[in-house]
Short mmCIF file of C-alpha atoms and ligand atoms in Angstrom, two decimals:
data_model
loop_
_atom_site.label_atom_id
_atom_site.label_comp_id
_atom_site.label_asym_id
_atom_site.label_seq_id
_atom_site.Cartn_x
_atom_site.Cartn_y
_atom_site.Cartn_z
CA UNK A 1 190.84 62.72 149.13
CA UNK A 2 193.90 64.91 147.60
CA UNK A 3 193.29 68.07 146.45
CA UNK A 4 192.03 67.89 142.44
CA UNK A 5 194.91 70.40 140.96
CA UNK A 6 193.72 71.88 137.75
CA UNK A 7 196.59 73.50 134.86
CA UNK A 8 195.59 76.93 133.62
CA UNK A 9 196.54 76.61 129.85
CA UNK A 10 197.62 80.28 129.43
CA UNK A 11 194.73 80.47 126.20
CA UNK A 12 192.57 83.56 126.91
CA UNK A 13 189.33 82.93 127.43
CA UNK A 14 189.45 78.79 127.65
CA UNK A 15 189.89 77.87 131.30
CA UNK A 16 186.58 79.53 132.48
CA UNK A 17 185.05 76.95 129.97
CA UNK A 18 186.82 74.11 131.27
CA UNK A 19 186.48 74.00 135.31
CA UNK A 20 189.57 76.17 135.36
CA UNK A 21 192.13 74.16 133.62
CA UNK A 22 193.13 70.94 132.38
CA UNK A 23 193.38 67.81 135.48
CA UNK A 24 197.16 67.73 136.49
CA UNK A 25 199.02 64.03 134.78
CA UNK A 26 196.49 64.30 131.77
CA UNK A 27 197.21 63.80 128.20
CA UNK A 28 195.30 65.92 125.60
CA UNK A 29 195.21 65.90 122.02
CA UNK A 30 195.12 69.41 119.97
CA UNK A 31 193.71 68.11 116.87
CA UNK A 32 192.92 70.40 113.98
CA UNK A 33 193.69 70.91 110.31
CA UNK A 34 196.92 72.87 108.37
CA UNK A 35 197.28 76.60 110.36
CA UNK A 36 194.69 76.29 112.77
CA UNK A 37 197.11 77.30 115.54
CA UNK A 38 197.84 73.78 116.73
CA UNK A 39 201.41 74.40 117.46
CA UNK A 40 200.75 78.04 118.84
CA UNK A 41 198.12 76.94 121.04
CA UNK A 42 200.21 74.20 122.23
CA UNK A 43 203.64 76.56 122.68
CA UNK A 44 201.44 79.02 124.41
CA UNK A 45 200.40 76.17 126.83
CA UNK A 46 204.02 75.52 128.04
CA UNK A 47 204.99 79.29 128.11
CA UNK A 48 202.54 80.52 130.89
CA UNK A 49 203.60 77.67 132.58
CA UNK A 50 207.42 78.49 131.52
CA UNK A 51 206.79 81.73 133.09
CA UNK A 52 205.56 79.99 136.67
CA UNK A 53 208.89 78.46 136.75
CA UNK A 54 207.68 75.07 135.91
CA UNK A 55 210.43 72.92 133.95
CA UNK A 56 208.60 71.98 130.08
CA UNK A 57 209.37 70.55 127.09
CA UNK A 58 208.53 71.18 123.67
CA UNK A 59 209.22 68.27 121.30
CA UNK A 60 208.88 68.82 117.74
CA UNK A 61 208.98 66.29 115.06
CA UNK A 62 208.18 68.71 111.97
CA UNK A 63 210.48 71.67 112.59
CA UNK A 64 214.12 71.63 113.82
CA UNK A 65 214.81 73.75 116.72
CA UNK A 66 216.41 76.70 114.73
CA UNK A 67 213.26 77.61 112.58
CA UNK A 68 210.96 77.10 115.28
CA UNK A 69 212.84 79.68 117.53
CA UNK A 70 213.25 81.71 114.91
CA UNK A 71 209.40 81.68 113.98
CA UNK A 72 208.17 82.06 117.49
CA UNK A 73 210.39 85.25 117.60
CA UNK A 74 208.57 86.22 114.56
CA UNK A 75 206.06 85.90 116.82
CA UNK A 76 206.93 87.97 119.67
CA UNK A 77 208.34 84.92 121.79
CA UNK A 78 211.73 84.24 122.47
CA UNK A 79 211.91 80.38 123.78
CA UNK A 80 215.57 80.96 125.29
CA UNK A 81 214.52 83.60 127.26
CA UNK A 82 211.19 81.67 128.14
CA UNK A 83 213.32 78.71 129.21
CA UNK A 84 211.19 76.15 127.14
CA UNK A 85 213.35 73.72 125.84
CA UNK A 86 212.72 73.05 122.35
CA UNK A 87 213.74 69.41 121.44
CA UNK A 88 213.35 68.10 117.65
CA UNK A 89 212.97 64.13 116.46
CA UNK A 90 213.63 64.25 113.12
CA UNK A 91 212.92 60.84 110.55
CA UNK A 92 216.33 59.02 111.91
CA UNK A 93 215.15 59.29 115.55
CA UNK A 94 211.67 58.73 115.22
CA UNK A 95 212.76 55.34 112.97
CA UNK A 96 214.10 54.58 116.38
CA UNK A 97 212.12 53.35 119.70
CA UNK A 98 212.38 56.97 121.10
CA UNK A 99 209.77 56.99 124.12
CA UNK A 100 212.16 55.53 126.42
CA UNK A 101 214.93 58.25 125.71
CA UNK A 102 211.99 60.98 126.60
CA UNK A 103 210.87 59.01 129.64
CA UNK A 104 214.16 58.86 131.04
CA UNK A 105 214.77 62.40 130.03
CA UNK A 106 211.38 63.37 132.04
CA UNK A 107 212.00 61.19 135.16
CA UNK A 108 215.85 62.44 134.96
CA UNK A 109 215.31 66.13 134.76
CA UNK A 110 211.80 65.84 136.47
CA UNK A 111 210.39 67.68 133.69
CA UNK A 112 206.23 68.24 134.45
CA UNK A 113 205.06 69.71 131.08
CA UNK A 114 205.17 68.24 127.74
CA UNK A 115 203.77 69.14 124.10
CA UNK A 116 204.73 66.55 121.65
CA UNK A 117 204.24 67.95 117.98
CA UNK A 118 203.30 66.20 116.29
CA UNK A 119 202.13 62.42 117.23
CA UNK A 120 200.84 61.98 113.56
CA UNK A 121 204.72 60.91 112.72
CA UNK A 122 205.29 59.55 115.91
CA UNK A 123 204.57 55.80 114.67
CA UNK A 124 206.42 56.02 110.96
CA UNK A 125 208.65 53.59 112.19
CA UNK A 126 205.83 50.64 111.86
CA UNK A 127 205.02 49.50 108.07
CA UNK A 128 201.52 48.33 109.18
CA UNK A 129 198.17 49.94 110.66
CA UNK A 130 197.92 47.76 113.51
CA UNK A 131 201.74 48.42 115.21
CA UNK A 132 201.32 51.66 114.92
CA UNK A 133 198.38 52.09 116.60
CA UNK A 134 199.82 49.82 119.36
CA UNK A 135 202.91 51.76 119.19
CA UNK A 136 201.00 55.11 119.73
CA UNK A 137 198.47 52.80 122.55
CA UNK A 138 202.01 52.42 124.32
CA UNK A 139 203.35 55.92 124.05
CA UNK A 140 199.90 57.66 125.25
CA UNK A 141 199.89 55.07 128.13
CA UNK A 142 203.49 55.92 129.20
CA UNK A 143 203.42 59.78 129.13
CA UNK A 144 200.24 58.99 131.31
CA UNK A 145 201.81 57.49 133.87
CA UNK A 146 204.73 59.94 134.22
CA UNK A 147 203.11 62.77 136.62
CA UNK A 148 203.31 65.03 133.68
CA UNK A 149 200.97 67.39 131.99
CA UNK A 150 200.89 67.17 128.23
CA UNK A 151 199.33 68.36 125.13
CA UNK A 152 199.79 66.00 121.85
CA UNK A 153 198.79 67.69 118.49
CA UNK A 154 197.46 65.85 115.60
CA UNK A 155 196.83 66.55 112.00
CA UNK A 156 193.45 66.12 110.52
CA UNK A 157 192.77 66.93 107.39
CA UNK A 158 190.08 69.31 106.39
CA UNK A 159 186.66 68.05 106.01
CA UNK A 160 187.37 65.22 107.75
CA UNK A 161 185.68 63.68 110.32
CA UNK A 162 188.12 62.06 112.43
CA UNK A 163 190.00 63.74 114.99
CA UNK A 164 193.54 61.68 114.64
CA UNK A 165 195.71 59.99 112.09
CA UNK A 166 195.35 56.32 113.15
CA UNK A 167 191.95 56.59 115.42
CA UNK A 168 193.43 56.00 118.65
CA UNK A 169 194.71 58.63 120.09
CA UNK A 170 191.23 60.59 120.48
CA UNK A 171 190.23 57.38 122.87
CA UNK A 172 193.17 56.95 124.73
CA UNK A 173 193.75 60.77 125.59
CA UNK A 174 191.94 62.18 128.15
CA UNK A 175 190.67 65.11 126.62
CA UNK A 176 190.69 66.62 122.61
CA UNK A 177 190.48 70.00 121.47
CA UNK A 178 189.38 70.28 118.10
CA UNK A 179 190.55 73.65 116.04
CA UNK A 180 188.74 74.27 113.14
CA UNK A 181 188.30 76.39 110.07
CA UNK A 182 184.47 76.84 109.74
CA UNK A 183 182.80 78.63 106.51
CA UNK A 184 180.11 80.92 107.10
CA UNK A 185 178.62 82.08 104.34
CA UNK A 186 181.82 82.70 102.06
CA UNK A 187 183.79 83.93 105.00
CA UNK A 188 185.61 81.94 107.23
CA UNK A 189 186.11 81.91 111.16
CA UNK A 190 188.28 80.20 113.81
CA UNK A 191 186.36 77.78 116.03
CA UNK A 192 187.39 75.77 118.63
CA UNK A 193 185.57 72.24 120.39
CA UNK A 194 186.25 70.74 123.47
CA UNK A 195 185.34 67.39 121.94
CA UNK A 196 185.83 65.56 125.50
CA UNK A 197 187.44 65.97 128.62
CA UNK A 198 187.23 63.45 130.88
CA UNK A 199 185.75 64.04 134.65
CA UNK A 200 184.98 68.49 133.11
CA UNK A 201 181.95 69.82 133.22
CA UNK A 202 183.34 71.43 129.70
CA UNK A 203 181.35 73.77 127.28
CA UNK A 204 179.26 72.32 124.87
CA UNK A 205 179.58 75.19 122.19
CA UNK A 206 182.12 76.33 119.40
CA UNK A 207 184.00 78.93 120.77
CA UNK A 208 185.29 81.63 117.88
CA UNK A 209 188.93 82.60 118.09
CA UNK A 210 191.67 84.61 116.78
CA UNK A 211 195.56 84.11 116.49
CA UNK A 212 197.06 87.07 117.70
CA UNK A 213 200.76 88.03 117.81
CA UNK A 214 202.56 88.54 121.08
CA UNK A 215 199.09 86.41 122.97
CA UNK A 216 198.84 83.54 121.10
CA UNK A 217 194.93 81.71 120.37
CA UNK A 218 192.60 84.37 122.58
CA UNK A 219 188.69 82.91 122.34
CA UNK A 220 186.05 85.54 121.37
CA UNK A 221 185.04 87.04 118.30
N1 ATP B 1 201.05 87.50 113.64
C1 ATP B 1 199.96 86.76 113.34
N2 ATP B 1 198.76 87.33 113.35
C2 ATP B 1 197.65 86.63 113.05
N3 ATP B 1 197.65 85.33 112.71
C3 ATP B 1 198.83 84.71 112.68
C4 ATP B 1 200.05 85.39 113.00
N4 ATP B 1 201.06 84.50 112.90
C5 ATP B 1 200.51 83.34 112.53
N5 ATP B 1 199.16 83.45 112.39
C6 ATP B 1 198.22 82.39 112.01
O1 ATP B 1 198.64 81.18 112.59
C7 ATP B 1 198.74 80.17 111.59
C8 ATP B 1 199.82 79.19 111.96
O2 ATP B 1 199.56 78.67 113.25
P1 ATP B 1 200.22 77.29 113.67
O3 ATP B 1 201.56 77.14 113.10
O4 ATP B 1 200.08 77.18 115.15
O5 ATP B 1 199.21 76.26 112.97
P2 ATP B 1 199.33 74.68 112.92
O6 ATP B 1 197.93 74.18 113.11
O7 ATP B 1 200.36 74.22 113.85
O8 ATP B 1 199.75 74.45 111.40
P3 ATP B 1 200.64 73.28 110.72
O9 ATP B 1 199.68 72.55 109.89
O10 ATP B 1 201.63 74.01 109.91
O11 ATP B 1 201.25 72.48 111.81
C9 ATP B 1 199.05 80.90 110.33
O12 ATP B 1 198.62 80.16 109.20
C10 ATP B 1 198.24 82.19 110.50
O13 ATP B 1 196.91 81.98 110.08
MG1 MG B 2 202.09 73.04 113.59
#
């Protein structure tokens, strides 16, 4: 039997809880309400990889590539000098049947790490519930059969119980991390869930967490 390869994800304090990484080719959804570090979690994910020489790709359909580069160096990260390609699908491409552009781009430049940020847009294209989730069925399905790593974020809003915008993607990705804002008595604090992750013996707790510049999402009070 090969070898079972596990990813370190580069957040602080996560991988011990996780078997020591996430499984090599899965998909896994960051989902999590408005500033609960979805995009730095997920950008911190490609970087320590970035920084093992590993080709990634950061796709962003929210933010062109300027302000994002610009924020992260707010941040304390410069993405040029990182060498993690920062690609942006704005409303005229994703109106568009984009995923076989990004496969080709993947198989092409044998690319082994992708975020996509965020899928919650991904399927604006379709006018009705039941296309888009078969578009976003599709698109899961093909990123899973690329030999790539990848982390998908979604939007949920707060106080919600769901974990995705159409339902879907929580089932069809193999693991979900759920960040949350939690209120504790008048005060609130980070936590983060790993809701599921397939074939991981995976902590069963909320872990609390802080964003921190210059580290990223580091678990522990
Ligand atoms: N230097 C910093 N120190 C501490 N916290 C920070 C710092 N910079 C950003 N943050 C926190 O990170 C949050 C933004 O994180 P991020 O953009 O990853 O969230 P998100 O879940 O992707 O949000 P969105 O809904 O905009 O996509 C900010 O709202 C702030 O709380
Ligand atoms: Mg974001």
């Amino acid at each position: 039997m090969a070898e079972i390869k596990r990813i370190k994800t580069g957040i602080s304090g996560l991988d011990k809880l996780i078997e020591g990484g996430l499984l090599e080719n899965s998909v896994t959804l960051v989902s999590g309400g408005t500033g609960t570090g979805k995009t730095i979690l997920s950008m911190q994910f490609l970087k320590k990889l970035a920084e093992n020489k590993e080709k990634v790709l950061y796709i962003s359909t929210e933010e062109n590539e300027k302000s994002i580069k610009e924020g992260f160096k707010i941040f304390g990260w410069d993405l040029d000098k990182l060498k993690i390609e920062v690609m942006n699908l704005g409303p005229d491409e994703l109106e568009e049947e984009w995923e076989p552009l990004l496969s080709n781009k993947i198989d092409r430049e044998k690319v082994k790490r992708v975020v996509i940020d965020s899928i919650s847009l991904t399927g604006i294209y379709y006018r009705d519930e039941y296309s888009t989730r078969k578009y976003i069925y599709r698109l899961i399905s093909s990123l899973k059969e690329r030999n790539i790593t990848c982390l998908l974020t979604s939007e949920v809003p707060e106080n919600e119980k769901s974990l995705s915008k159409m339902g879907v993607e929580e089932f069809v990705c193999d693991g979900v991390i759920l960040l949350q804002f939690l209120g504790m008595g008048g005060k609130y604090e980070r936590g983060l869930t790993v809701r599921k992750m397939r074939w991981t013996n995976h902590t069963q707790e909320t872990h609390p967490y802080k964003m921190v510049k210059g580290r990223g999402v580091v678990l522990g009070k």
